[in-house]
PDB file of C-alpha atoms in Angstrom:
ATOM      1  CA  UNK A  90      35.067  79.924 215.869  1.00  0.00           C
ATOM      2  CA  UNK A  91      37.457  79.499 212.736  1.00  0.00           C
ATOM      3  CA  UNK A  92      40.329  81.585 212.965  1.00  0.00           C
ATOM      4  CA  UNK A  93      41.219  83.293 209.874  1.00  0.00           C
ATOM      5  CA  UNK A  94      44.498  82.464 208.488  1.00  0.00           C
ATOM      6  CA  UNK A  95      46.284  86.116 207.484  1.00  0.00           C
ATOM      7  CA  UNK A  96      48.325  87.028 204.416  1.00  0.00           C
ATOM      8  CA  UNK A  97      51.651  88.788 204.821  1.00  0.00           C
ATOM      9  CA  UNK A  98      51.252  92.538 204.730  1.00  0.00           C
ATOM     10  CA  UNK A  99      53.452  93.238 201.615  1.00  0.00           C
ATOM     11  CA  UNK A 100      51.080  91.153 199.450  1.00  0.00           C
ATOM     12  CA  UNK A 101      48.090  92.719 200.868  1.00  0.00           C
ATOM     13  CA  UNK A 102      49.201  95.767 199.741  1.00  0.00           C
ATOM     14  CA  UNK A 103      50.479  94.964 196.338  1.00  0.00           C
ATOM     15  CA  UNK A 104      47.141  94.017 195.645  1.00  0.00           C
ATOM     16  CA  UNK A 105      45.687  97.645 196.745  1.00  0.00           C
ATOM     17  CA  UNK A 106      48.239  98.959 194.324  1.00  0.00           C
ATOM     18  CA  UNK A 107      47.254  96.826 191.741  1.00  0.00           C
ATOM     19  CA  UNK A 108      43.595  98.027 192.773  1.00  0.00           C
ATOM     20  CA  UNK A 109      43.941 101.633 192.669  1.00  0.00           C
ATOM     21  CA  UNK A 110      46.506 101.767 189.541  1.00  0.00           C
ATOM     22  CA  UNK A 111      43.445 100.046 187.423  1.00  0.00           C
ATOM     23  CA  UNK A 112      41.031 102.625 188.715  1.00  0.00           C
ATOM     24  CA  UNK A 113      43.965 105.417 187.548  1.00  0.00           C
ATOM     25  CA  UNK A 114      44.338 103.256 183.884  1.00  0.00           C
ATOM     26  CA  UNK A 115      40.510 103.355 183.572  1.00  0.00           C
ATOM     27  CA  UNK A 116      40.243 107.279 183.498  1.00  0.00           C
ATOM     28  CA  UNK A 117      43.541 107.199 181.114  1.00  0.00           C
ATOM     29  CA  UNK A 118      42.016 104.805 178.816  1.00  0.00           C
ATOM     30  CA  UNK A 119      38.223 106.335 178.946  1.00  0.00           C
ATOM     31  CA  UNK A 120      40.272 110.133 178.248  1.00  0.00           C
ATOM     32  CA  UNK A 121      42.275 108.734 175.398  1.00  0.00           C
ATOM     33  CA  UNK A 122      39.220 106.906 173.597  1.00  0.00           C
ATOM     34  CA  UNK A 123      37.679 110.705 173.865  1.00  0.00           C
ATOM     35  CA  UNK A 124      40.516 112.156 172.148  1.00  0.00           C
ATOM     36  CA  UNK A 125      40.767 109.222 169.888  1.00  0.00           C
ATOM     37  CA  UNK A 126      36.876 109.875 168.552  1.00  0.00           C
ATOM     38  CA  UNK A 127      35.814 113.125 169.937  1.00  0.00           C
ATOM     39  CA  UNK A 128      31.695 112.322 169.048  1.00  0.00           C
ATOM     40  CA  UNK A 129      30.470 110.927 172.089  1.00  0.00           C
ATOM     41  CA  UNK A 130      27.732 108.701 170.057  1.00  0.00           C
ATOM     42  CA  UNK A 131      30.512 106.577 168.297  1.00  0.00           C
ATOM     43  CA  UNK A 132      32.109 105.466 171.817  1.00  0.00           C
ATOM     44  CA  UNK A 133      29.855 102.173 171.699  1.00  0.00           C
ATOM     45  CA  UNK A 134      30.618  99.046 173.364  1.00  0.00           C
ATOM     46  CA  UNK A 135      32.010  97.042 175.921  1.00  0.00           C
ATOM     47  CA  UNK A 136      33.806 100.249 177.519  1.00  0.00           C
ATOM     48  CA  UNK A 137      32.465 102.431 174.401  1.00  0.00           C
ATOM     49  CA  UNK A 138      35.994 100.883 172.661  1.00  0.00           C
ATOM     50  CA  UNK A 139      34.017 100.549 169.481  1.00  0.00           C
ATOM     51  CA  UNK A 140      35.291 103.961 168.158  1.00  0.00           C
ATOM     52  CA  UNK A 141      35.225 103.880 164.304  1.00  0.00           C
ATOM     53  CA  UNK A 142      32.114 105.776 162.710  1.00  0.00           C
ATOM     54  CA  UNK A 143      29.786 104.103 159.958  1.00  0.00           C
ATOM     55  CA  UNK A 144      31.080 104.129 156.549  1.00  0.00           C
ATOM     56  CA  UNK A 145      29.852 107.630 155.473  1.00  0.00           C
ATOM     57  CA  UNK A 146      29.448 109.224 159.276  1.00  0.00           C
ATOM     58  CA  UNK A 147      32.235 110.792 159.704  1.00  0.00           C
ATOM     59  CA  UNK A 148      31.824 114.657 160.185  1.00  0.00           C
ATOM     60  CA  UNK A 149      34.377 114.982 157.280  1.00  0.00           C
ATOM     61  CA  UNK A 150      32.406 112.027 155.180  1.00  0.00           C
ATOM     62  CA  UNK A 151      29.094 114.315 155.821  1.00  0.00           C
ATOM     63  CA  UNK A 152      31.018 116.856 154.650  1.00  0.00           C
ATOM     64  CA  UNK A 153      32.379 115.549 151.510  1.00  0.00           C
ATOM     65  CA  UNK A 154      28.828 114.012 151.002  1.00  0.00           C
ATOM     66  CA  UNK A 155      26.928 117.677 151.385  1.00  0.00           C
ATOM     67  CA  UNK A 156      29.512 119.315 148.921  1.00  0.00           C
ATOM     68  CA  UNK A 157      28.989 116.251 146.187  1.00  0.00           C
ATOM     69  CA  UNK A 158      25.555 115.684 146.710  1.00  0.00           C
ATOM     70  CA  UNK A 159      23.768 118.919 147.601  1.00  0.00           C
ATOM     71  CA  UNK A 160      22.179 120.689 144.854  1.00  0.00           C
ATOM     72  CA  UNK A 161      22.992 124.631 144.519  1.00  0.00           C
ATOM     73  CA  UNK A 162      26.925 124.022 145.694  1.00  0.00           C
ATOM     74  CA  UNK A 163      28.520 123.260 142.409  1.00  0.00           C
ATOM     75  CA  UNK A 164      29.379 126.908 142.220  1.00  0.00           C
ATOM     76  CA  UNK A 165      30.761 127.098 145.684  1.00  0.00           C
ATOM     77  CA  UNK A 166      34.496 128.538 145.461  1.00  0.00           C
ATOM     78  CA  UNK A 167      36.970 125.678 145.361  1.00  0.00           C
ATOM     79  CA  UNK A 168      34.098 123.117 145.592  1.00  0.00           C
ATOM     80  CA  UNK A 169      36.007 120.349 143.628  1.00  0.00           C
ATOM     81  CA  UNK A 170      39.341 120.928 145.969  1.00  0.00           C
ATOM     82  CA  UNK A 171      37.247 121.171 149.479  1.00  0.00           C
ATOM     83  CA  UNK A 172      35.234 117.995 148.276  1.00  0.00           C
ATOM     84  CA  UNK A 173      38.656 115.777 147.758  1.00  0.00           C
ATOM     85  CA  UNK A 174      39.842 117.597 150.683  1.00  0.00           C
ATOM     86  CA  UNK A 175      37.126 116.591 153.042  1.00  0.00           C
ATOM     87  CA  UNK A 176      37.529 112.832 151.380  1.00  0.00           C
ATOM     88  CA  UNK A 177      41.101 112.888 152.243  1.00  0.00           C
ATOM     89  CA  UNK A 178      40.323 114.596 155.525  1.00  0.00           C
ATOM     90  CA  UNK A 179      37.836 111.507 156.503  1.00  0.00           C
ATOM     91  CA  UNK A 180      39.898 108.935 155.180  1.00  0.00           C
ATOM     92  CA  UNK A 181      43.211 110.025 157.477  1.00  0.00           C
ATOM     93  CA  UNK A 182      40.417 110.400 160.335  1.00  0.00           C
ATOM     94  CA  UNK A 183      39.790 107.025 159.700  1.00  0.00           C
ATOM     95  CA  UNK A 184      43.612 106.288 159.598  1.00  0.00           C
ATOM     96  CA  UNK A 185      44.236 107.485 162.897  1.00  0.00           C
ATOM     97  CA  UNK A 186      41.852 106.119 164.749  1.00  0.00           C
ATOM     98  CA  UNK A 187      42.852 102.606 163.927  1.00  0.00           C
ATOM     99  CA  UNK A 188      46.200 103.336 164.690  1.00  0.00           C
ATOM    100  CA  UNK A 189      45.333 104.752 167.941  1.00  0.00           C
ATOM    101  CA  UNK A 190      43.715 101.884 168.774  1.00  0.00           C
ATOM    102  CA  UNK A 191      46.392  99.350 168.093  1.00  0.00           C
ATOM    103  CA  UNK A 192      49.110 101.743 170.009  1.00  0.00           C
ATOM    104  CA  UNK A 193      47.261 101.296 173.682  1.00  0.00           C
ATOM    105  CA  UNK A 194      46.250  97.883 173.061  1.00  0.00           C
ATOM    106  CA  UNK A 195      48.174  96.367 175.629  1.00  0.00           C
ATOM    107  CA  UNK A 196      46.339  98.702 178.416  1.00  0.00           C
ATOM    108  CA  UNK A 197      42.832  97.667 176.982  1.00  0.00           C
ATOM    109  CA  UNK A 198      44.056  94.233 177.357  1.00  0.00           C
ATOM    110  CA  UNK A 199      44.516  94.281 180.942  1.00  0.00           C
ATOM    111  CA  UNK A 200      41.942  96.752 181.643  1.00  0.00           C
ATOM    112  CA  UNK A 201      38.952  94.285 180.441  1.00  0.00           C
ATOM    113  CA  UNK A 202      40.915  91.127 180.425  1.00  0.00           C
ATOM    114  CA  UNK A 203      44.114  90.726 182.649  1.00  0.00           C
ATOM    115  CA  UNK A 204      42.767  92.587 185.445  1.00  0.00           C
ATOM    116  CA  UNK A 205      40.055  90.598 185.958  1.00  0.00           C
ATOM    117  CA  UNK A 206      41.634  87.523 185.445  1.00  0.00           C
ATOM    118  CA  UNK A 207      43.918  88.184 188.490  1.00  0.00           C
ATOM    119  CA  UNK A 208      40.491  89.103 190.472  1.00  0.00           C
ATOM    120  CA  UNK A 209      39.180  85.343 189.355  1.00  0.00           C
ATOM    121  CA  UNK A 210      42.134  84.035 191.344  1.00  0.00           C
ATOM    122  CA  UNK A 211      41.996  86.092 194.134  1.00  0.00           C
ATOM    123  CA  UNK A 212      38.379  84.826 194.585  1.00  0.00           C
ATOM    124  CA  UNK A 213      39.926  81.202 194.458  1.00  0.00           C
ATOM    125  CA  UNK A 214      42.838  82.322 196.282  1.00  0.00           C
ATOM    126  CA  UNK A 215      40.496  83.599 199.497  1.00  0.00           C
ATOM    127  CA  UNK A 216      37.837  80.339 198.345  1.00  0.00           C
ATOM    128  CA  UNK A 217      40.680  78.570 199.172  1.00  0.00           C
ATOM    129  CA  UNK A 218      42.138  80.561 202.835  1.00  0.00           C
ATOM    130  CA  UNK A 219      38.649  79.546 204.078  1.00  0.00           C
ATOM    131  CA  UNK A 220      38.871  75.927 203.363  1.00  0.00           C
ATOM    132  CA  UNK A 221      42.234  75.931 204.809  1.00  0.00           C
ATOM    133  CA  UNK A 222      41.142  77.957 208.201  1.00  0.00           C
ATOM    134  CA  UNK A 223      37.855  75.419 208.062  1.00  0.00           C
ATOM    135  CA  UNK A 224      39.766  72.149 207.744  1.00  0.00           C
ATOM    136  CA  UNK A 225      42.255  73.888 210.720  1.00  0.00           C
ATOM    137  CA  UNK A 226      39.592  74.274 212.999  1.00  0.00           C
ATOM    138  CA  UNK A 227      38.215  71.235 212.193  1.00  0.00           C
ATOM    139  CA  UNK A 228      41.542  69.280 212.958  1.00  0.00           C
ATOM    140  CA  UNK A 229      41.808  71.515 216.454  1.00  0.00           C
ATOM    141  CA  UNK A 230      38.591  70.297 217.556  1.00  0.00           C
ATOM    142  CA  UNK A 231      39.219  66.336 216.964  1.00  0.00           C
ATOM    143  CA  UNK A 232      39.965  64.260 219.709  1.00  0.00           C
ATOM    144  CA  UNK A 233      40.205  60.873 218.087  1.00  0.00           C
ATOM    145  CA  UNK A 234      43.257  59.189 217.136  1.00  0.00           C
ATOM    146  CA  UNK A 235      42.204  57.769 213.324  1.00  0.00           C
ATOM    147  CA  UNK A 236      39.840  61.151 212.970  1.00  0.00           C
ATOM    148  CA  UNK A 237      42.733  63.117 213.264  1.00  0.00           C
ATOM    149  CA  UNK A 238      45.033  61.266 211.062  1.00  0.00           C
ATOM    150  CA  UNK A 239      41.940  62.125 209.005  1.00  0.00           C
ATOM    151  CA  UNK A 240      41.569  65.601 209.346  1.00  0.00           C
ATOM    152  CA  UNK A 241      45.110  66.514 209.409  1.00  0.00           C
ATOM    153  CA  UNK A 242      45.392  64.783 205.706  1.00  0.00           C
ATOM    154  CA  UNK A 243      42.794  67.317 204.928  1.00  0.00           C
ATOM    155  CA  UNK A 244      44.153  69.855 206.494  1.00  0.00           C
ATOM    156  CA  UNK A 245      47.497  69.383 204.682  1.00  0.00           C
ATOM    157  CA  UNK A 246      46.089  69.300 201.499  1.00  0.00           C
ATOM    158  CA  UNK A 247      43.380  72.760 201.941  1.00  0.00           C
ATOM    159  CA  UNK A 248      47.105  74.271 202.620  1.00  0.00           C
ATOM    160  CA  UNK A 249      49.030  72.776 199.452  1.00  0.00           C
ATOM    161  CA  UNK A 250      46.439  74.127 197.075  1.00  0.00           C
ATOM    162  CA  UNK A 251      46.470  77.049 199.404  1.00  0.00           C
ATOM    163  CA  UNK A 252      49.489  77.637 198.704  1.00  0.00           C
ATOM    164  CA  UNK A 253      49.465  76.897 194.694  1.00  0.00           C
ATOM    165  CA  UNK A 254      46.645  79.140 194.352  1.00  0.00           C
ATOM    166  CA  UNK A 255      49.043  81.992 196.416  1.00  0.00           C
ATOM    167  CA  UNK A 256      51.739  81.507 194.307  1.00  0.00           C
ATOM    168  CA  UNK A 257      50.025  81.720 190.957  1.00  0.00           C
ATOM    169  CA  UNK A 258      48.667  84.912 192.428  1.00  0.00           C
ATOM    170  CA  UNK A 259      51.982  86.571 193.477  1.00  0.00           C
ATOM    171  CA  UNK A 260      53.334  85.579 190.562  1.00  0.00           C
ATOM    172  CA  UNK A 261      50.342  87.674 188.067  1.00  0.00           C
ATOM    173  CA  UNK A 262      50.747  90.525 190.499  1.00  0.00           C
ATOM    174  CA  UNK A 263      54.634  90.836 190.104  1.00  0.00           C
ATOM    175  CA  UNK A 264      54.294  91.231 186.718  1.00  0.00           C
ATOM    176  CA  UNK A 265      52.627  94.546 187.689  1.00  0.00           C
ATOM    177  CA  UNK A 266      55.645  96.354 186.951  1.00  0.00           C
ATOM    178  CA  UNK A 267      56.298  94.837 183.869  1.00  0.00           C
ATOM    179  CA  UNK A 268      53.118  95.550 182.659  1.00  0.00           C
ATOM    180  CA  UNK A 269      53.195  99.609 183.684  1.00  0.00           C
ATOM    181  CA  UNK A 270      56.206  99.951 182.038  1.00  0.00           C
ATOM    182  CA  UNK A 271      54.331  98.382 178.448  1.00  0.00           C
ATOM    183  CA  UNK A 272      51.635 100.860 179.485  1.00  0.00           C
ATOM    184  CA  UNK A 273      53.855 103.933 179.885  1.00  0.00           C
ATOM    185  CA  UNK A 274      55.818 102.946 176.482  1.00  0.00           C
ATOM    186  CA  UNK A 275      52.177 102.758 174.696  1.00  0.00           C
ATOM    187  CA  UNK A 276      50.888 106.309 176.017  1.00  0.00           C
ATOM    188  CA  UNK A 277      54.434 107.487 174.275  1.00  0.00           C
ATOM    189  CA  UNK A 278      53.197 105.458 171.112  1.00  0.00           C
ATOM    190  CA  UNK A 279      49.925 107.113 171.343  1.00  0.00           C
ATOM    191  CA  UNK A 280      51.022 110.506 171.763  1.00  0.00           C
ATOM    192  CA  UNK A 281      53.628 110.300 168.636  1.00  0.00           C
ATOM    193  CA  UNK A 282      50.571 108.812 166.389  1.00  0.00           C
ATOM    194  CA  UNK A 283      48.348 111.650 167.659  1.00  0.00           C
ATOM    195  CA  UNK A 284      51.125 114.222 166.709  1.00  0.00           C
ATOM    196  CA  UNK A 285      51.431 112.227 163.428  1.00  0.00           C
ATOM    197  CA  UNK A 286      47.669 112.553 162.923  1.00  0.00           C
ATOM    198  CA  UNK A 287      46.997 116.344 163.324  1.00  0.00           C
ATOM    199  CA  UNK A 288      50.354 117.298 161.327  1.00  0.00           C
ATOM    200  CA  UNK A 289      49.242 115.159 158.283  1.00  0.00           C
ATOM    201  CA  UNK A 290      45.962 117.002 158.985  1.00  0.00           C
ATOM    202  CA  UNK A 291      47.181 120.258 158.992  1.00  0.00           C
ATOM    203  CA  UNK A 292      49.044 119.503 156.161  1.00  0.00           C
ATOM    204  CA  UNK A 293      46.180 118.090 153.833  1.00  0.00           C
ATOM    205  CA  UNK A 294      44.241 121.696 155.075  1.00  0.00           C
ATOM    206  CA  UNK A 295      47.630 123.924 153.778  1.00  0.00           C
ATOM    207  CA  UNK A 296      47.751 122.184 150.417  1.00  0.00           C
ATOM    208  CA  UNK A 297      43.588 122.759 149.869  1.00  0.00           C
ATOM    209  CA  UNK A 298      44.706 126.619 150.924  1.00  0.00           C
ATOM    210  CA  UNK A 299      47.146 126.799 148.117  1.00  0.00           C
ATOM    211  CA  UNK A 300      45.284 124.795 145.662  1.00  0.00           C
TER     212      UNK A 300
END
C-alpha cells in the first residue's frame, strides 16, 4: 500500500480559490462579450471571442445599405442624413468593439491561456507526488544493503523534482492576486470605453436630429 504524501492545507486551498475565481471570471467574461456584441450569431470562436461582424453585417451597415440601395427610399425624409448617420453609427460600432476587446485582454489571457497553464503543472505537480510516494514505498520495503542505497537515491531525487515542480506551482498561484487586481483595473477600463461608446452614440443620433 503506497501512502500518499499530503500537501499543506493552505496550498490546497489556494488552489480551490484559484478554481472557483476562474469559474466567477468565466461568467464575467461570457456577460461582457454579450454586451460587447449584443447578436448572439457573431459570438464565434474559441469562447465565441470572435465578436466583430462581416464587413457590411452590422445592423447599422444593413441599415445604411437598405437606405442607399433600396429602390423607392430616395424620397424618405432626411434619407441622405440617416444614410451617413447609420455609416457613422456602424463605423463607431465597429470602434468600440475593438476597443472593448483590447481593455479585458488580460482576463481573456488567463481565462484560455494562464489558467490552464497552471492546471498543466498541477498535473505534473501530482504526476510527480505519486512517483515520490511510489519510490517511498519502494525504499520502505527494501531489505538489502546496496538496494537501498539504490532506492533511497531514487527516492531523493522523485522528492527534489517534487519539490521543483511545487515551487513553480506556488509560485503561478501567488501571482493570483496580482493578476485580480489587473482584472479588476480592466473591468474599470471596460466600463469607461462602454460609457465612451454609447455617449459618442448618442451624440452622432442628436446631431442627425438637428440636421
Amino acid at each position: 500500500m503506497v501512502e500518499k504524501t499530503e500537501i499543506s492545507k493552505a496550498f490546497t486551498e489556494s488552489l480551490t480559490h484559484m478554481d472557483k475565481y476562474k469559474l466567477c471570471l468565466d461568467t464575467v467574461f461570457e456577460a461582457l462579450c454579450a454586451v460587447i456584441q449584443e447578436n448572439p450569431s457573431f459570438r464565434i470562436g474559441e469562447y465565441k471571442t470572435d465578436l466583430l461582424p462581416h464587413d457590411g453585417h452590422d445592423r447599422h451597415e444593413l441599415v445604411a445599405a437598405c437606405l442607399r440601395n433600396q429602390s423607392g427610399l430616395e424620397d424618405y425624409k432626411n434619407h441622405k442624413t440617416q444614410m451617413e448617420l447609420y455609416d457613422k453609427l456602424g463605423e463607431e460600432q465597429r470602434d468600440y468593439i475593438r476597443k472593448a476587446k483590447r481593455s479585458i485582454e488580460n482576463i481573456q489571457t488567463f481565462i484560455k491561456h494562464d489558467y490552464w497553464a497552471i492546471g498543466a503543472k498541477r498535473t505534473e505537480l501530482e504526476k510527480l507526488r505519486r512517483e515520490m510516494d511510489f519510490t517511498k514505498a519502494e525504499l520502505k520495503a527494501a531489505k538489502d544493503a546496496q538496494l537501498i542505497a539504490i532506492k533511497n537515491n531514487l527516492h531523493n531525487m522523485a522528492v527534489s523534482a517534487f519539490e521543483e515542480k511545487l515551487r513553480q506551482v506556488t509560485a503561478l498561484v501567488d501571482e493570483l492576486p496580482k493578476n485580480k487586481a489587473t482584472h479588476f483595473a480592466e473591468l474599470e477600463g471596460w466600463v469607461s470605453c462602454t460609457l465612451e461608446y454609447h455617449q459618442k452614440m448618442a451624440q452622432l443620433n442628436r446631431d442627425a436630429e438637428k440636421g
